[in-house]
mmCIF file of C-alpha atoms (C1' of nucleotides) in Angstrom:
data_model
loop_
_atom_site.group_PDB
_atom_site.id
_atom_site.type_symbol
_atom_site.label_atom_id
_atom_site.label_comp_id
_atom_site.label_asym_id
_atom_site.label_seq_id
_atom_site.Cartn_x
_atom_site.Cartn_y
_atom_site.Cartn_z
ATOM 1 C CA MET A 30 217.388 4.829 66.011
ATOM 2 C CA THR A 31 216.638 6.057 69.462
ATOM 3 C CA ARG A 32 214.251 3.235 70.045
ATOM 4 C CA THR A 33 212.988 0.038 68.548
ATOM 5 C CA PRO A 34 210.244 0.229 65.905
ATOM 6 C CA SER A 35 206.719 0.512 67.175
ATOM 7 C CA LYS A 36 205.817 -2.977 66.077
ATOM 8 C CA ASP A 37 208.051 -4.342 68.823
ATOM 9 C CA ALA A 38 207.090 -4.306 72.444
ATOM 10 C CA LEU A 39 207.791 -1.160 74.399
ATOM 11 C CA ALA A 40 210.158 -1.138 77.299
ATOM 12 C CA ASP A 41 208.009 -1.305 80.390
ATOM 13 C CA PRO A 42 209.655 0.553 83.259
ATOM 14 C CA LEU A 43 206.728 -0.372 85.505
ATOM 15 C CA ALA A 44 207.134 -4.118 85.110
ATOM 16 C CA ASN A 45 209.068 -4.526 88.318
ATOM 17 C CA LEU A 46 207.238 -2.011 90.452
ATOM 18 C CA LEU A 47 205.348 -3.784 93.209
ATOM 19 C CA GLY A 48 202.941 -0.871 93.650
ATOM 20 C CA TYR A 49 202.088 -0.761 89.967
ATOM 21 C CA GLN A 50 201.565 -4.493 89.670
ATOM 22 C CA LEU A 51 199.473 -4.398 92.832
ATOM 23 C CA ARG A 52 197.196 -1.846 91.220
ATOM 24 C CA ARG A 53 196.952 -3.604 87.867
ATOM 25 C CA ALA A 54 196.168 -6.937 89.530
ATOM 26 C CA SER A 55 193.525 -5.318 91.715
ATOM 27 C CA VAL A 56 191.889 -3.537 88.783
ATOM 28 C CA ALA A 57 191.817 -6.721 86.680
ATOM 29 C CA ALA A 58 190.367 -8.820 89.492
ATOM 30 C CA MET A 59 187.752 -6.185 90.371
ATOM 31 C CA ALA A 60 186.631 -5.887 86.764
ATOM 32 C CA ALA A 61 186.080 -9.643 86.619
ATOM 33 C CA LEU A 62 184.184 -9.628 89.902
ATOM 34 C CA LYS A 63 182.073 -6.717 88.764
ATOM 35 C CA SER A 64 181.073 -8.579 85.608
ATOM 36 C CA ALA A 65 180.242 -11.720 87.530
ATOM 37 C CA LEU A 66 178.164 -9.924 90.181
ATOM 38 C CA ALA A 67 176.242 -8.015 87.520
ATOM 39 C CA GLU A 68 174.225 -11.213 87.016
ATOM 40 C CA ASN A 69 172.661 -10.466 90.369
ATOM 41 C CA ASP A 70 172.434 -6.727 89.757
ATOM 42 C CA LEU A 71 175.005 -6.109 92.472
ATOM 43 C CA ARG A 72 178.139 -4.029 92.437
ATOM 44 C CA PRO A 73 181.172 -5.122 94.454
ATOM 45 C CA ALA A 74 180.672 -2.377 97.042
ATOM 46 C CA GLU A 75 177.035 -3.364 97.523
ATOM 47 C CA MET A 76 178.053 -6.981 97.866
ATOM 48 C CA SER A 77 180.551 -6.118 100.587
ATOM 49 C CA VAL A 78 177.861 -4.215 102.492
ATOM 50 C CA LEU A 79 175.526 -7.212 102.313
ATOM 51 C CA LEU A 80 178.285 -9.475 103.624
ATOM 52 C CA VAL A 81 178.959 -7.262 106.636
ATOM 53 C CA ILE A 82 175.275 -6.901 107.464
ATOM 54 C CA ASP A 83 174.748 -10.644 107.154
ATOM 55 C CA ALA A 84 177.637 -11.338 109.524
ATOM 56 C CA ASN A 85 176.499 -8.629 111.969
ATOM 57 C CA PRO A 86 172.716 -8.373 111.970
ATOM 58 C CA GLY A 87 171.552 -5.135 113.546
ATOM 59 C CA VAL A 88 174.727 -3.277 112.675
ATOM 60 C CA THR A 89 174.363 0.433 111.895
ATOM 61 C CA GLN A 90 175.233 2.102 108.630
ATOM 62 C CA SER A 91 178.146 3.985 110.180
ATOM 63 C CA GLU A 92 179.622 0.796 111.582
ATOM 64 C CA VAL A 93 179.448 -0.914 108.209
ATOM 65 C CA GLY A 94 181.175 2.069 106.653
ATOM 66 C CA ARG A 95 183.982 1.969 109.197
ATOM 67 C CA CYS A 96 184.464 -1.752 108.646
ATOM 68 C CA LEU A 97 184.716 -1.327 104.883
ATOM 69 C CA GLY A 98 186.519 2.002 104.752
ATOM 70 C CA ILE A 99 183.523 3.721 103.159
ATOM 71 C CA LYS A 100 182.673 7.183 104.415
ATOM 72 C CA ARG A 101 179.294 7.950 105.938
ATOM 73 C CA ALA A 102 178.502 10.323 103.122
ATOM 74 C CA ASN A 103 179.030 7.547 100.604
ATOM 75 C CA MET A 104 177.198 4.904 102.613
ATOM 76 C CA ALA A 105 173.897 6.774 102.413
ATOM 77 C CA PRO A 106 173.184 6.204 98.708
ATOM 78 C CA ILE A 107 174.464 2.607 98.841
ATOM 79 C CA VAL A 108 172.205 1.583 101.707
ATOM 80 C CA GLY A 109 169.385 3.638 100.242
ATOM 81 C CA SER A 110 169.593 1.712 97.005
ATOM 82 C CA LEU A 111 169.765 -1.653 98.785
ATOM 83 C CA GLU A 112 166.701 -0.734 100.829
ATOM 84 C CA GLN A 113 164.817 0.464 97.786
ATOM 85 C CA ARG A 114 165.472 -2.895 96.145
ATOM 86 C CA ALA A 115 164.218 -4.636 99.298
ATOM 87 C CA LEU A 116 167.540 -6.365 99.967
ATOM 88 C CA VAL A 117 168.099 -4.597 103.296
ATOM 89 C CA GLU A 118 165.687 -3.269 105.906
ATOM 90 C CA ARG A 119 166.205 -0.558 108.493
ATOM 91 C CA MET A 120 164.799 -0.719 111.997
ATOM 92 C CA PRO A 121 165.207 2.111 114.510
ATOM 93 C CA VAL A 122 167.741 1.557 117.308
ATOM 94 C CA ASP A 123 167.394 4.986 118.835
ATOM 95 C CA ARG A 124 166.190 8.117 117.141
ATOM 96 C CA ARG A 125 169.283 8.784 115.119
ATOM 97 C CA SER A 126 170.556 5.253 114.300
ATOM 98 C CA GLN A 127 168.952 2.367 112.531
ATOM 99 C CA ALA A 128 169.753 -1.331 112.675
ATOM 100 C CA LEU A 129 170.343 -2.964 109.306
ATOM 101 C CA ARG A 130 169.259 -6.491 108.453
ATOM 102 C CA LEU A 131 169.006 -8.503 105.293
ATOM 103 C CA THR A 132 165.514 -9.182 104.034
ATOM 104 C CA ARG A 133 164.678 -12.674 102.805
ATOM 105 C CA THR A 134 165.284 -11.423 99.311
ATOM 106 C CA GLY A 135 168.602 -9.952 100.436
ATOM 107 C CA ALA A 136 169.632 -13.268 101.971
ATOM 108 C CA ARG A 137 168.722 -15.089 98.778
ATOM 109 C CA VAL A 138 170.679 -12.687 96.585
ATOM 110 C CA LEU A 139 173.616 -12.890 98.966
ATOM 111 C CA GLY A 140 173.539 -16.682 98.800
ATOM 112 C CA ARG A 141 173.777 -16.640 95.039
ATOM 113 C CA SER A 142 176.512 -14.034 95.159
ATOM 114 C CA GLN A 143 178.563 -16.019 97.618
ATOM 115 C CA LYS A 144 178.940 -18.739 95.019
ATOM 116 C CA ILE A 145 180.293 -16.157 92.618
ATOM 117 C CA ILE A 146 182.724 -14.960 95.247
ATOM 118 C CA ALA A 147 183.876 -18.473 96.027
ATOM 119 C CA ALA A 148 184.585 -19.111 92.350
ATOM 120 C CA HIS A 149 186.406 -15.793 92.112
ATOM 121 C CA GLU A 150 188.542 -16.634 95.125
ATOM 122 C CA SER A 151 189.409 -20.028 93.683
ATOM 123 C CA ARG A 152 190.506 -18.439 90.462
ATOM 124 C CA LEU A 153 192.611 -15.894 92.341
ATOM 125 C CA ALA A 154 194.363 -18.543 94.392
ATOM 126 C CA SER A 155 194.857 -21.013 91.558
ATOM 127 C CA GLY A 156 198.467 -21.857 90.936
ATOM 128 C CA MET A 157 199.628 -20.906 94.428
ATOM 129 C CA ASP A 158 200.756 -23.406 96.992
ATOM 130 C CA GLU A 159 200.084 -22.993 100.709
ATOM 131 C CA ALA A 160 203.269 -21.086 101.414
ATOM 132 C CA ALA A 161 202.756 -18.659 98.558
ATOM 133 C CA ALA A 162 199.148 -18.034 99.553
ATOM 134 C CA ARG A 163 200.238 -17.262 103.096
ATOM 135 C CA ALA A 164 202.984 -14.925 101.920
ATOM 136 C CA VAL A 165 200.591 -13.087 99.649
ATOM 137 C CA MET A 166 197.876 -12.701 102.263
ATOM 138 C CA ARG A 167 200.390 -11.515 104.825
ATOM 139 C CA PHE A 168 201.772 -8.983 102.359
ATOM 140 C CA LEU A 169 198.325 -7.617 101.487
ATOM 141 C CA LYS A 170 197.202 -7.235 105.086
ATOM 142 C CA ASP A 171 200.515 -5.761 106.068
ATOM 143 C CA VAL A 172 200.422 -3.189 103.256
ATOM 144 C CA ARG A 173 196.867 -2.275 104.088
ATOM 145 C CA GLN A 174 197.749 -1.718 107.717
ATOM 146 C CA ARG A 175 201.027 0.091 107.160
ATOM 147 C CA PHE A 176 199.599 2.431 104.544
ATOM 148 C CA SER A 177 196.200 3.006 106.038
ATOM 149 C CA THR A 178 195.322 6.560 106.968
ATOM 150 C CA GLU A 179 192.093 5.623 108.764
ATOM 151 C CA THR A 180 190.222 8.774 107.867
ATOM 152 C CA SER A 181 186.816 7.203 107.400
ATOM 153 C CA MET B 17 182.810 6.448 126.939
ATOM 154 C CA THR B 18 179.534 6.204 125.107
ATOM 155 C CA ARG B 19 179.139 3.191 122.881
ATOM 156 C CA THR B 20 176.504 2.226 120.457
ATOM 157 C CA PRO B 21 174.311 -0.685 121.530
ATOM 158 C CA SER B 22 175.928 -3.119 119.123
ATOM 159 C CA LYS B 23 179.139 -5.064 119.555
ATOM 160 C CA ASP B 24 182.465 -3.345 119.949
ATOM 161 C CA ALA B 25 184.193 -5.167 117.104
ATOM 162 C CA LEU B 26 182.273 -6.347 114.111
ATOM 163 C CA ALA B 27 182.758 -9.733 112.542
ATOM 164 C CA ASP B 28 184.596 -9.170 109.293
ATOM 165 C CA PRO B 29 183.532 -11.745 106.715
ATOM 166 C CA LEU B 30 185.914 -10.186 104.204
ATOM 167 C CA ALA B 31 189.041 -10.686 106.292
ATOM 168 C CA ASN B 32 190.070 -13.857 104.501
ATOM 169 C CA LEU B 33 189.047 -12.928 100.985
ATOM 170 C CA LEU B 34 192.102 -12.560 98.791
ATOM 171 C CA GLY B 35 190.240 -10.361 96.311
ATOM 172 C CA TYR B 36 189.059 -7.989 98.999
ATOM 173 C CA GLN B 37 192.446 -7.688 100.657
ATOM 174 C CA LEU B 38 194.024 -7.162 97.250
ATOM 175 C CA ARG B 39 191.733 -4.221 96.682
ATOM 176 C CA ARG B 40 192.187 -2.698 100.131
ATOM 177 C CA ALA B 41 195.964 -2.982 99.896
ATOM 178 C CA SER B 42 195.959 -1.415 96.447
ATOM 179 C CA VAL B 43 193.736 1.463 97.530
ATOM 180 C CA ALA B 44 195.852 2.174 100.611
ATOM 181 C CA ALA B 45 199.112 2.092 98.663
ATOM 182 C CA MET B 46 197.741 4.270 95.870
ATOM 183 C CA ALA B 47 196.458 6.856 98.310
ATOM 184 C CA ALA B 48 199.917 7.109 99.858
ATOM 185 C CA LEU B 49 201.564 7.405 96.466
ATOM 186 C CA LYS B 50 199.078 10.020 95.390
ATOM 187 C CA SER B 51 199.871 12.134 98.448
ATOM 188 C CA ALA B 52 203.587 11.788 97.910
ATOM 189 C CA LEU B 53 203.461 12.677 94.213
ATOM 190 C CA ALA B 54 201.274 15.690 94.893
ATOM 191 C CA GLU B 55 204.482 17.466 95.983
ATOM 192 C CA ASN B 56 205.405 17.499 92.305
ATOM 193 C CA ASP B 57 201.868 18.264 91.118
ATOM 194 C CA LEU B 58 201.655 14.843 89.535
ATOM 195 C CA ARG B 59 198.951 12.232 89.776
ATOM 196 C CA PRO B 60 199.863 8.530 89.672
ATOM 197 C CA ALA B 61 198.478 8.092 86.142
ATOM 198 C CA GLU B 62 200.486 11.071 84.893
ATOM 199 C CA MET B 63 203.602 9.697 86.537
ATOM 200 C CA SER B 64 203.164 6.350 84.814
ATOM 201 C CA VAL B 65 202.841 8.098 81.445
ATOM 202 C CA LEU B 66 206.060 10.034 82.061
ATOM 203 C CA LEU B 67 207.856 6.795 82.943
ATOM 204 C CA VAL B 68 206.788 5.076 79.728
ATOM 205 C CA ILE B 69 207.714 8.056 77.567
ATOM 206 C CA ASP B 70 211.089 8.335 79.260
ATOM 207 C CA ALA B 71 211.823 4.652 78.631
ATOM 208 C CA ASN B 72 210.570 4.850 75.037
ATOM 209 C CA PRO B 73 211.320 8.262 73.570
ATOM 210 C CA GLY B 74 209.268 8.921 70.453
ATOM 211 C CA VAL B 75 206.490 6.589 71.500
ATOM 212 C CA THR B 76 202.988 7.557 70.395
ATOM 213 C CA GLN B 77 200.112 8.342 72.674
ATOM 214 C CA SER B 78 198.228 5.217 71.628
ATOM 215 C CA GLU B 79 201.203 3.010 72.380
ATOM 216 C CA VAL B 80 201.558 4.490 75.848
ATOM 217 C CA GLY B 81 197.884 3.852 76.441
ATOM 218 C CA ARG B 82 198.157 0.214 75.392
ATOM 219 C CA CYS B 83 201.168 -0.287 77.655
ATOM 220 C CA LEU B 84 199.359 1.152 80.652
ATOM 221 C CA GLY B 85 195.863 -0.126 79.963
ATOM 222 C CA ILE B 86 194.526 3.397 79.465
ATOM 223 C CA LYS B 87 192.104 3.925 76.607
ATOM 224 C CA ARG B 88 192.834 6.374 73.801
ATOM 225 C CA ALA B 89 189.905 8.505 74.857
ATOM 226 C CA ASN B 90 191.380 8.862 78.314
ATOM 227 C CA MET B 91 194.932 9.427 77.139
ATOM 228 C CA ALA B 92 194.021 12.633 75.302
ATOM 229 C CA PRO B 93 193.366 14.817 78.361
ATOM 230 C CA ILE B 94 196.303 13.308 80.278
ATOM 231 C CA VAL B 95 198.843 14.018 77.554
ATOM 232 C CA GLY B 96 197.196 17.349 76.853
ATOM 233 C CA SER B 97 197.687 18.391 80.450
ATOM 234 C CA LEU B 98 201.305 17.191 80.502
ATOM 235 C CA GLU B 99 201.997 19.130 77.318
ATOM 236 C CA GLN B 100 200.323 22.241 78.649
ATOM 237 C CA ARG B 101 202.569 22.074 81.700
ATOM 238 C CA ALA B 102 205.566 21.700 79.398
ATOM 239 C CA LEU B 103 206.528 18.291 80.761
ATOM 240 C CA VAL B 104 206.006 16.503 77.446
ATOM 241 C CA GLU B 105 206.349 17.650 73.861
ATOM 242 C CA ARG B 106 204.726 16.297 70.717
ATOM 243 C CA MET B 107 206.468 16.017 67.381
ATOM 244 C CA PRO B 108 204.726 14.812 64.235
ATOM 245 C CA VAL B 109 205.581 11.280 63.022
ATOM 246 C CA ASP B 110 203.147 11.247 60.152
ATOM 247 C CA ARG B 111 200.024 13.295 59.791
ATOM 248 C CA ARG B 112 197.935 11.396 62.264
ATOM 249 C CA SER B 113 200.478 10.349 64.914
ATOM 250 C CA GLN B 114 202.828 12.290 67.099
ATOM 251 C CA ALA B 115 205.986 11.201 68.863
ATOM 252 C CA LEU B 116 206.124 12.002 72.559
ATOM 253 C CA ARG B 117 209.246 13.054 74.402
ATOM 254 C CA LEU B 118 209.985 14.482 77.809
ATOM 255 C CA THR B 119 211.012 18.096 77.906
ATOM 256 C CA ARG B 120 213.909 19.086 80.142
ATOM 257 C CA THR B 121 211.373 20.167 82.702
ATOM 258 C CA GLY B 122 209.623 16.822 82.325
ATOM 259 C CA ALA B 123 212.872 14.958 82.864
ATOM 260 C CA ARG B 124 213.589 17.003 85.964
ATOM 261 C CA VAL B 125 210.142 16.398 87.432
ATOM 262 C CA LEU B 126 210.434 12.717 86.594
ATOM 263 C CA GLY B 127 213.786 12.518 88.352
ATOM 264 C CA ARG B 128 212.334 13.954 91.532
ATOM 265 C CA SER B 129 209.341 11.651 91.283
ATOM 266 C CA GLN B 130 211.497 8.586 90.839
ATOM 267 C CA LYS B 131 212.905 9.156 94.287
ATOM 268 C CA ILE B 132 209.378 9.181 95.651
ATOM 269 C CA ILE B 133 208.618 5.965 93.825
ATOM 270 C CA ALA B 134 211.762 4.305 95.098
ATOM 271 C CA ALA B 135 210.837 5.197 98.678
ATOM 272 C CA HIS B 136 207.313 3.948 98.091
ATOM 273 C CA GLU B 137 208.610 0.657 96.725
ATOM 274 C CA SER B 138 210.910 0.206 99.683
ATOM 275 C CA ARG B 139 208.065 0.747 102.047
ATOM 276 C CA LEU B 140 205.908 -1.742 100.162
ATOM 277 C CA ALA B 141 208.558 -4.429 100.243
ATOM 278 C CA SER B 142 209.650 -3.859 103.808
ATOM 279 C CA GLY B 143 209.252 -6.916 105.973
ATOM 280 C CA MET B 144 209.364 -9.365 103.095
ATOM 281 C CA ASP B 145 212.245 -11.705 102.444
ATOM 282 C CA GLU B 146 213.380 -12.666 98.939
ATOM 283 C CA ALA B 147 211.100 -15.680 98.683
ATOM 284 C CA ALA B 148 208.036 -13.789 99.811
ATOM 285 C CA ALA B 149 208.741 -10.917 97.435
ATOM 286 C CA ARG B 150 209.039 -13.345 94.543
ATOM 287 C CA ALA B 151 205.823 -15.129 95.495
ATOM 288 C CA VAL B 152 203.964 -11.833 95.740
ATOM 289 C CA MET B 153 205.243 -10.497 92.429
ATOM 290 C CA ARG B 154 204.452 -13.759 90.688
ATOM 291 C CA PHE B 155 200.951 -13.719 92.158
ATOM 292 C CA LEU B 156 200.289 -10.141 91.053
ATOM 293 C CA LYS B 157 201.515 -10.655 87.503
ATOM 294 C CA ASP B 158 199.694 -13.937 87.240
ATOM 295 C CA VAL B 159 196.419 -12.413 88.429
ATOM 296 C CA ARG B 160 196.796 -9.509 86.085
ATOM 297 C CA GLN B 161 197.367 -11.813 83.148
ATOM 298 C CA ARG B 162 194.700 -14.369 83.993
ATOM 299 C CA PHE B 163 192.028 -11.745 84.650
ATOM 300 C CA SER B 164 192.929 -9.296 81.962
ATOM 301 C CA THR B 165 190.317 -8.587 79.317
ATOM 302 C CA GLU B 166 192.621 -6.499 77.106
ATOM 303 C CA THR B 167 189.928 -4.190 75.781
ATOM 304 C CA SER B 168 191.997 -1.058 75.644
ATOM 305 C "C1'" DT C 11 180.344 17.966 122.300
ATOM 306 C "C1'" DA C 12 180.380 14.038 119.549
ATOM 307 C "C1'" DT C 13 177.843 11.055 116.523
ATOM 308 C "C1'" DT C 14 174.259 9.602 112.892
ATOM 309 C "C1'" DG C 15 172.614 10.300 108.736
ATOM 310 C "C1'" DT C 16 171.848 13.292 104.820
ATOM 311 C "C1'" DT C 17 172.643 16.389 100.731
ATOM 312 C "C1'" DA C 18 175.573 18.715 97.622
ATOM 313 C "C1'" DT C 19 179.628 18.783 95.215
ATOM 314 C "C1'" DA C 20 184.025 17.610 93.047
ATOM 315 C "C1'" DC C 21 187.868 14.827 91.483
ATOM 316 C "C1'" DT C 22 189.943 10.544 89.579
ATOM 317 C "C1'" DC C 23 189.732 6.665 86.835
ATOM 318 C "C1'" DT C 24 187.218 4.104 83.672
ATOM 319 C "C1'" DA C 25 183.955 3.231 79.786
ATOM 320 C "C1'" DT C 26 181.385 3.753 75.310
ATOM 321 C "C1'" DA C 27 179.957 6.255 71.308
ATOM 322 C "C1'" DA C 28 180.671 9.277 67.649
ATOM 323 C "C1'" DC C 29 183.458 11.975 64.919
ATOM 324 C "C1'" DT C 30 187.719 13.667 61.852
ATOM 325 C "C1'" DA C 31 191.527 12.756 59.494
ATOM 326 C "C1'" DT C 32 194.919 9.765 57.842
ATOM 327 C "C1'" DA C 33 197.430 5.104 56.770
ATOM 328 C "C1'" DT D 4 189.321 -0.900 56.419
ATOM 329 C "C1'" DA D 5 191.941 0.025 60.211
ATOM 330 C "C1'" DT D 6 194.264 3.325 63.116
ATOM 331 C "C1'" DA D 7 195.338 7.993 65.693
ATOM 332 C "C1'" DG D 8 193.482 11.324 68.081
ATOM 333 C "C1'" DT D 9 189.643 14.071 69.843
ATOM 334 C "C1'" DT D 10 185.272 15.322 72.170
ATOM 335 C "C1'" DA D 11 181.273 14.377 74.829
ATOM 336 C "C1'" DT D 12 179.260 11.864 78.266
ATOM 337 C "C1'" DA D 13 178.373 8.602 81.905
ATOM 338 C "C1'" DG D 14 179.232 5.499 85.801
ATOM 339 C "C1'" DA D 15 181.760 4.148 89.816
ATOM 340 C "C1'" DG D 16 184.571 5.198 93.910
ATOM 341 C "C1'" DT D 17 186.329 8.506 96.880
ATOM 342 C "C1'" DA D 18 186.766 13.095 99.146
ATOM 343 C "C1'" DT D 19 185.251 17.369 101.844
ATOM 344 C "C1'" DA D 20 181.928 20.629 103.658
ATOM 345 C "C1'" DA D 21 177.864 21.681 105.727
ATOM 346 C "C1'" DC D 22 173.602 20.732 107.918
ATOM 347 C "C1'" DA D 23 169.784 18.861 111.189
ATOM 348 C "C1'" DA D 24 168.654 15.886 114.719
ATOM 349 C "C1'" DT D 25 170.019 13.266 118.543
ATOM 350 C "C1'" DA D 26 173.205 10.996 122.194
#
DNA sequence: TATTGTTATACTCTATAACTATA
DNA sequence: TATAGTTATAGAGTATAACAATA
């Protein structure tokens, strides 16, 4: 018998890999957020764009992309879709850039979505005390900074 | 130094969202791992399959998929590619299942890749003390379990 | 020259549906 | 009936290259 029968659990050589668990946790959390935001016909990436525009009215599309790590080429269809659904409006800054703002509809959708995000965040943090939450947040930001290639 | 008319630094409303930082950290770490593994012509998903087969010789393709959260439909091309590159071999168990094993080439490639993974893990954990590392790992596993939908 | 925004394209991972062959 | 494996296809996210217009 080179290994235990298939009815038993497999050995999981990835169980103690921080990078693997980081990915699995991220995928699981994103899937849940995606489901929850679907109520408002929003995808997570669209939601993040709305949040940045709301916090920085008049921001340009390129600036939003740099903030979120989304390339210009990929921002175009996202903003285009948000504009088409009347969630975001574009107003010319100069003749090559446009200022982005939320429409009233966009602000309303964002408001509803923020409740979903707050619930999601609560669920993520549940079971952690202050010290653990700080350690986790420090780890995540540190990893992001140390591993970032900043190509967007 | 020409600047756009808007502010130099944007407000980042996502800075304190655990879910967002989890995703950004995961994406950054995966991109680094992907680059590193490319030396061995392996993608992260392929590497994880090799690890599970190595730890469970004779495992079936479906079992590997369940362990890794990869659906049967997506396992087929992954294992097919690994077999075509002579990293994995299939041997019939019954007439619908096949046992997977690493070839000698597969074991050699895995050995080289494990060094890359070890370096990656070190880099991920650098700067954390024991307590922080435990808190982070507990958080990640807890999130994965609480948010998992187990549909694969 | 550098930047904004766009289109086209491709790759990875993920997802469902439909199908066969077998247990 | 349930499972193993396959194929086809689609949706997201991410990536590069190339282009026009403008700063």
